[in-house]
Amino acid sequence: MATASRLRARLTVYSRAWCHLCDDLLNALRPICEELGADIEVIDIDAHPEFEEAHGERVPVVMGGESELCHYFLDAAAVRAYLLNFR
């Protein structure tokens, strides 16, 4: 008998390859996502002009669905609250 699998939360991080704030944020975000069972989708806005127009130099940005959870620096409390409410 197959068991129903739970949907995993997914956070989207809009980033740039050359962005040290992006690297720092992702390094801090990964352990939280591993702990709470969430996936991270990283979108390089330089490779996607449709996102570059929306975000410009304002990266990194962490999105939970349609909600911005934080930008520039990780707001661990906001991310944890979003992921815990997702469960």
CSV table of C-alpha atoms in Angstrom, one decimal:
chain,number,residue,atom,x,y,z
A,1,MET,CA,0.0,0.0,0.0
A,2,ALA,CA,1.5,3.3,-1.1
A,3,THR,CA,1.6,6.1,1.5
A,4,ALA,CA,0.8,9.7,0.6
A,5,SER,CA,3.8,11.8,0.4
A,6,ARG,CA,3.8,15.2,1.9
A,7,LEU,CA,4.4,18.2,-0.4
A,8,ARG,CA,7.7,19.8,0.3
A,9,ALA,CA,8.0,23.5,0.7
A,10,ARG,CA,10.0,25.3,-1.9
A,11,LEU,CA,11.7,28.6,-1.5
A,12,THR,CA,12.8,30.5,-4.5
A,13,VAL,CA,16.0,32.6,-4.3
A,14,TYR,CA,16.6,35.2,-7.0
A,15,SER,CA,20.3,35.5,-7.2
A,16,ARG,CA,23.3,36.5,-9.4
A,17,ALA,CA,26.5,34.5,-9.9
A,18,TRP,CA,28.8,37.3,-8.9
A,19,CYS,CA,26.8,38.4,-5.8
A,20,HIS,CA,28.6,37.7,-2.4
A,21,LEU,CA,25.4,38.5,-0.5
A,22,CYS,CA,23.7,35.8,-2.5
A,23,ASP,CA,26.4,33.3,-1.6
A,24,ASP,CA,26.2,34.3,2.1
A,25,LEU,CA,22.4,34.0,2.2
A,26,LEU,CA,22.3,30.6,0.4
A,27,ASN,CA,25.0,29.2,2.8
A,28,ALA,CA,22.9,30.3,5.8
A,29,LEU,CA,19.6,29.2,4.2
A,30,ARG,CA,20.6,25.6,3.2
A,31,PRO,CA,20.8,24.2,6.8
A,32,ILE,CA,17.4,25.6,7.7
A,33,CYS,CA,15.9,24.1,4.6
A,34,GLU,CA,17.6,20.7,5.3
A,35,GLU,CA,16.3,20.8,8.9
A,36,LEU,CA,12.7,21.6,7.9
A,37,GLY,CA,12.6,19.5,4.7
A,38,ALA,CA,12.3,22.3,2.2
A,39,ASP,CA,13.7,22.7,-1.3
A,40,ILE,CA,15.5,25.7,-2.7
A,41,GLU,CA,15.2,26.8,-6.3
A,42,VAL,CA,17.9,29.3,-7.2
A,43,ILE,CA,17.2,31.6,-10.2
A,44,ASP,CA,20.0,33.6,-11.7
A,45,ILE,CA,18.3,36.7,-12.8
A,46,ASP,CA,21.1,37.5,-15.3
A,47,ALA,CA,20.0,34.4,-17.2
A,48,HIS,CA,16.3,35.3,-17.0
A,49,PRO,CA,15.6,38.9,-18.2
A,50,GLU,CA,12.0,38.7,-17.0
A,51,PHE,CA,13.2,38.4,-13.4
A,52,GLU,CA,16.0,41.0,-13.8
A,53,GLU,CA,13.4,43.6,-14.6
A,54,ALA,CA,11.5,42.9,-11.4
A,55,HIS,CA,14.5,42.6,-9.1
A,56,GLY,CA,17.4,44.6,-10.8
A,57,GLU,CA,20.2,45.0,-8.3
A,58,ARG,CA,17.9,44.0,-5.4
A,59,VAL,CA,19.3,40.5,-4.9
A,60,PRO,CA,19.3,38.1,-3.2
A,61,VAL,CA,15.5,37.8,-2.6
A,62,VAL,CA,13.9,34.8,-0.9
A,63,MET,CA,10.4,34.1,-1.9
A,64,GLY,CA,7.9,31.7,-0.3
A,65,GLY,CA,5.3,31.2,-3.0
A,66,GLU,CA,4.2,34.8,-3.9
A,67,SER,CA,5.5,36.3,-0.6
A,68,GLU,CA,8.8,37.9,-0.2
A,69,LEU,CA,10.4,36.6,3.0
A,70,CYS,CA,13.6,38.7,2.9
A,71,HIS,CA,16.1,40.4,0.7
A,72,TYR,CA,19.8,41.2,0.9
A,73,PHE,CA,20.2,39.3,4.2
A,74,LEU,CA,18.6,36.1,5.5
A,75,ASP,CA,15.7,36.7,7.9
A,76,ALA,CA,15.9,33.3,9.5
A,77,ALA,CA,12.8,33.9,11.7
A,78,ALA,CA,10.7,34.8,8.7
A,79,VAL,CA,11.9,31.8,6.7
A,80,ARG,CA,11.3,29.4,9.7
A,81,ALA,CA,7.8,30.8,10.3
A,82,TYR,CA,6.9,30.3,6.6
A,83,LEU,CA,8.3,26.8,6.5
A,84,LEU,CA,6.7,25.7,9.8
A,85,ASN,CA,3.3,27.1,8.6
A,86,PHE,CA,3.7,25.2,5.4
A,87,ARG,CA,3.6,21.8,7.2
